[in-house]
Amino acid sequence: MLEIEYICECQSTQTKLIEDIKSFKKYPPCAIVADCQSHGIGSRANNWQSPKGNLYLSFAIDVKDLPSDLESVSASIYFAYILVLALREKGSKLWLKWPNDIYLGEHKIAGIITTKINSVYVCGIGLNLKSAPSFAKCLDIELSRDFILDLYFKSLNAKPQWKQIFSKYLIEFGLSKNFCVHIDEKPVSLSGATLQSDGSIIINNKRVYSAR
């Protein structure tokens, strides 16, 4: 059974859960949910603004509790797109920008980061529900944090196969081609990218697995 620790504030749920897993204070499946963060992890090592009212979640799950066809390089897309699909079922119009940012139209509303420690994945999610920085937006449907948590973990527990998730994501990958990502600290347009079966892309004759 998933154990969820609710805390008022921490530097980062991701950093805290990674430390707890490494020090054997926690064992998967488990999660940490914070009301706010002082040093949330954002893109390219930037701080993710983390005021009270949004969702700040990190969870740990062992590979044995995930579908057998899920590769490590596919994990961030897998965890992110399951959240996208779950919220779409409730009426949201969000979509996943490759590889791990959730968008509404042209504006980011959530970011996801995944770290693997031996056989354990630690996934962090920051989702704007009530407030957002000037360049971002909030979720377009009214759902409580706890409802979203319950919805998401039920969706994860269903253990959809990677090939099922990928086949759905492949259809909308073209939306990402209107954007740039940072690869090797440089902005690169995704207009010429082709999505591969493991979630990586081929761009400029190079296979790329992640971007920050």
CSV table of C-alpha atoms in Angstrom, one decimal:
chain,number,residue,atom,x,y,z
A,1,MET,CA,0.0,0.0,0.0
A,2,LEU,CA,1.3,3.5,-0.9
A,3,GLU,CA,2.4,5.5,2.1
A,4,ILE,CA,2.0,9.3,1.7
A,5,GLU,CA,3.7,11.8,4.0
A,6,TYR,CA,2.0,15.2,4.0
A,7,ILE,CA,4.3,18.1,5.2
A,8,CYS,CA,3.8,21.8,5.4
A,9,GLU,CA,7.1,22.9,3.7
A,10,CYS,CA,10.4,21.5,2.6
A,11,GLN,CA,13.2,22.6,0.2
A,12,SER,CA,12.1,20.1,-2.4
A,13,THR,CA,9.9,16.9,-2.2
A,14,GLN,CA,12.2,15.4,-4.8
A,15,THR,CA,15.4,16.0,-2.9
A,16,LYS,CA,13.8,14.9,0.4
A,17,LEU,CA,12.4,11.7,-1.0
A,18,ILE,CA,15.7,10.8,-2.8
A,19,GLU,CA,17.6,11.3,0.5
A,20,ASP,CA,15.0,9.2,2.4
A,21,ILE,CA,15.3,6.4,-0.1
A,22,LYS,CA,19.1,6.4,-0.1
A,23,SER,CA,19.2,6.5,3.7
A,24,PHE,CA,16.5,3.7,4.0
A,25,LYS,CA,14.2,6.0,5.9
A,26,LYS,CA,11.5,5.2,3.3
A,27,TYR,CA,10.8,2.3,1.1
A,28,PRO,CA,8.7,2.2,-2.1
A,29,PRO,CA,5.9,2.6,-2.8
A,30,CYS,CA,5.8,5.9,-0.9
A,31,ALA,CA,5.2,9.6,-1.6
A,32,ILE,CA,5.8,13.0,-0.1
A,33,VAL,CA,3.3,15.9,-0.6
A,34,ALA,CA,4.2,19.4,0.5
A,35,ASP,CA,2.1,22.5,0.9
A,36,CYS,CA,5.0,24.6,-0.4
A,37,GLN,CA,8.7,24.3,-1.3
A,38,SER,CA,11.5,26.7,-0.8
A,39,HIS,CA,13.7,25.3,-3.6
A,40,GLY,CA,11.6,23.3,-6.0
A,41,ILE,CA,13.5,21.8,-8.9
A,42,GLY,CA,12.7,23.5,-12.3
A,43,SER,CA,14.1,23.3,-15.8
A,44,ARG,CA,17.9,23.7,-16.3
A,45,ALA,CA,18.5,23.7,-12.5
A,46,ASN,CA,16.3,26.7,-12.0
A,47,ASN,CA,14.1,26.9,-8.9
A,48,TRP,CA,10.4,26.1,-9.6
A,49,GLN,CA,8.3,28.7,-7.9
A,50,SER,CA,6.3,26.9,-5.2
A,51,PRO,CA,3.7,28.9,-3.4
A,52,LYS,CA,1.0,27.3,-1.3
A,53,GLY,CA,-2.1,26.0,-3.1
A,54,ASN,CA,-0.4,24.0,-5.9
A,55,LEU,CA,0.5,20.3,-6.1
A,56,TYR,CA,4.1,19.4,-5.1
A,57,LEU,CA,4.5,15.7,-5.1
A,58,SER,CA,7.3,13.1,-5.3
A,59,PHE,CA,6.7,9.4,-5.2
A,60,ALA,CA,8.9,6.3,-5.3
A,61,ILE,CA,8.1,3.1,-7.0
A,62,ASP,CA,10.1,0.0,-7.6
A,63,VAL,CA,10.5,-1.4,-11.2
A,64,LYS,CA,8.8,-4.6,-10.2
A,65,ASP,CA,5.6,-2.6,-9.7
A,66,LEU,CA,5.7,-1.2,-13.2
A,67,PRO,CA,5.0,-2.8,-16.6
A,68,SER,CA,7.7,-5.1,-17.9
A,69,ASP,CA,8.0,-3.2,-21.2
A,70,LEU,CA,8.9,0.1,-19.5
A,71,GLU,CA,12.5,1.1,-20.1
A,72,SER,CA,14.4,3.6,-17.9
A,73,VAL,CA,14.6,6.2,-20.7
A,74,SER,CA,10.9,6.1,-21.1
A,75,ALA,CA,10.0,6.7,-17.4
A,76,SER,CA,9.4,10.5,-17.4
A,77,ILE,CA,7.1,10.4,-20.4
A,78,TYR,CA,5.3,7.4,-18.9
A,79,PHE,CA,4.7,9.1,-15.5
A,80,ALA,CA,3.8,12.4,-17.1
A,81,TYR,CA,1.4,11.2,-19.8
A,82,ILE,CA,-0.5,9.0,-17.3
A,83,LEU,CA,-1.3,12.3,-15.4
A,84,VAL,CA,-2.2,14.0,-18.6
A,85,LEU,CA,-4.6,11.3,-19.6
A,86,ALA,CA,-6.2,11.1,-16.1
A,87,LEU,CA,-6.8,14.9,-16.1
A,88,ARG,CA,-8.1,14.9,-19.6
A,89,GLU,CA,-10.8,12.4,-18.6
A,90,LYS,CA,-12.0,15.1,-16.2
A,91,GLY,CA,-12.2,17.7,-18.9
A,92,SER,CA,-8.8,19.4,-19.1
A,93,LYS,CA,-7.2,20.3,-22.4
A,94,LEU,CA,-3.6,19.9,-21.3
A,95,TRP,CA,-0.9,18.1,-23.4
A,96,LEU,CA,2.6,16.8,-22.9
A,97,LYS,CA,5.5,18.7,-24.4
A,98,TRP,CA,8.4,16.4,-25.0
A,99,PRO,CA,9.9,15.1,-22.8
A,100,ASN,CA,8.4,16.1,-19.4
A,101,ASP,CA,6.5,19.4,-19.4
A,102,ILE,CA,2.8,19.6,-19.3
A,103,TYR,CA,1.2,22.5,-21.2
A,104,LEU,CA,-2.1,24.3,-21.7
A,105,GLY,CA,-1.9,25.8,-25.2
A,106,GLU,CA,1.5,27.6,-25.3
A,107,HIS,CA,1.9,27.8,-21.5
A,108,LYS,CA,3.5,25.4,-19.0
A,109,ILE,CA,1.4,24.3,-16.1
A,110,ALA,CA,3.5,21.4,-14.7
A,111,GLY,CA,7.0,19.9,-14.8
A,112,ILE,CA,8.1,16.4,-14.0
A,113,ILE,CA,11.5,15.0,-13.1
A,114,THR,CA,12.5,11.4,-12.7
A,115,THR,CA,15.5,9.9,-11.0
A,116,LYS,CA,16.4,6.2,-10.7
A,117,ILE,CA,18.1,4.9,-7.6
A,118,ASN,CA,19.1,1.2,-8.2
A,119,SER,CA,15.7,-0.4,-8.9
A,120,VAL,CA,13.6,2.5,-7.6
A,121,TYR,CA,12.2,5.4,-9.6
A,122,VAL,CA,11.7,8.7,-7.8
A,123,CYS,CA,9.3,11.0,-9.7
A,124,GLY,CA,8.7,14.6,-8.8
A,125,ILE,CA,5.7,16.6,-10.1
A,126,GLY,CA,4.9,20.3,-9.7
A,127,LEU,CA,1.4,21.2,-11.0
A,128,ASN,CA,0.0,24.7,-10.9
A,129,LEU,CA,-3.5,24.7,-9.4
A,130,LYS,CA,-4.0,28.1,-7.8
A,131,SER,CA,-1.0,30.3,-8.8
A,132,ALA,CA,1.6,30.4,-11.5
A,133,PRO,CA,4.5,32.6,-12.6
A,134,SER,CA,4.0,35.1,-15.4
A,135,PHE,CA,5.2,32.7,-18.1
A,136,ALA,CA,2.9,29.8,-17.0
A,137,LYS,CA,-0.7,29.0,-16.4
A,138,CYS,CA,-2.8,27.0,-13.9
A,139,LEU,CA,-4.9,23.9,-14.5
A,140,ASP,CA,-8.0,24.7,-16.5
A,141,ILE,CA,-10.4,22.6,-14.4
A,142,GLU,CA,-11.3,22.9,-10.7
A,143,LEU,CA,-10.0,19.8,-8.8
A,144,SER,CA,-8.6,19.6,-5.3
A,145,ARG,CA,-5.1,18.5,-4.7
A,146,ASP,CA,-6.2,15.4,-2.9
A,147,PHE,CA,-8.6,14.4,-5.7
A,148,ILE,CA,-5.8,14.7,-8.2
A,149,LEU,CA,-3.5,12.6,-6.0
A,150,ASP,CA,-6.2,9.8,-5.7
A,151,LEU,CA,-7.0,10.0,-9.4
A,152,TYR,CA,-3.3,9.8,-10.4
A,153,PHE,CA,-2.3,6.9,-8.1
A,154,LYS,CA,-5.3,4.9,-9.3
A,155,SER,CA,-4.2,5.5,-12.8
A,156,LEU,CA,-0.6,4.4,-12.0
A,157,ASN,CA,-1.9,1.3,-10.1
A,158,ALA,CA,-3.6,0.2,-13.3
A,159,LYS,CA,-0.1,-0.4,-14.7
A,160,PRO,CA,-0.8,0.5,-18.4
A,161,GLN,CA,1.8,-0.9,-20.7
A,162,TRP,CA,4.4,1.4,-22.1
A,163,LYS,CA,3.3,0.6,-25.7
A,164,GLN,CA,-0.3,1.7,-24.8
A,165,ILE,CA,1.0,5.0,-23.4
A,166,PHE,CA,3.4,5.5,-26.3
A,167,SER,CA,0.8,4.9,-29.0
A,168,LYS,CA,-1.4,7.6,-27.6
A,169,TYR,CA,1.5,10.1,-27.1
A,170,LEU,CA,2.8,9.5,-30.6
A,171,ILE,CA,-0.4,10.9,-32.0
A,172,GLU,CA,0.1,14.3,-30.3
A,173,PHE,CA,3.9,14.5,-30.4
A,174,GLY,CA,3.5,16.9,-33.3
A,175,LEU,CA,2.4,19.7,-30.9
A,176,SER,CA,5.9,19.7,-29.4
A,177,LYS,CA,7.4,20.5,-32.8
A,178,ASN,CA,6.3,24.1,-32.4
A,179,PHE,CA,8.6,24.6,-29.4
A,180,CYS,CA,12.3,24.5,-28.5
A,181,VAL,CA,14.0,22.6,-25.8
A,182,HIS,CA,17.5,23.0,-24.3
A,183,ILE,CA,19.9,20.3,-25.3
A,184,ASP,CA,23.5,20.6,-24.0
A,185,GLU,CA,22.5,24.0,-22.6
A,186,LYS,CA,21.5,25.3,-26.1
A,187,PRO,CA,18.0,26.0,-27.4
A,188,VAL,CA,17.0,23.5,-30.1
A,189,SER,CA,13.9,23.6,-32.2
A,190,LEU,CA,11.9,20.4,-32.2
A,191,SER,CA,10.5,21.1,-35.6
A,192,GLY,CA,12.6,18.4,-37.2
A,193,ALA,CA,12.5,15.9,-34.4
A,194,THR,CA,11.2,12.3,-34.9
A,195,LEU,CA,9.9,10.4,-31.9
A,196,GLN,CA,11.3,6.9,-31.3
A,197,SER,CA,9.6,3.9,-29.7
A,198,ASP,CA,11.4,4.4,-26.4
A,199,GLY,CA,10.4,8.0,-26.1
A,200,SER,CA,13.7,9.4,-27.3
A,201,ILE,CA,14.0,11.6,-30.3
A,202,ILE,CA,16.2,11.8,-33.3
A,203,ILE,CA,17.2,15.4,-34.0
A,204,ASN,CA,20.0,16.8,-36.1
A,205,ASN,CA,21.1,13.1,-36.7
A,206,LYS,CA,21.5,12.6,-32.9
A,207,ARG,CA,19.4,10.5,-30.5
A,208,VAL,CA,18.4,12.5,-27.5
A,209,TYR,CA,16.8,11.1,-24.4
A,210,SER,CA,16.1,14.1,-22.3
A,211,ALA,CA,16.2,17.9,-22.2
A,212,ARG,CA,16.5,20.5,-19.4
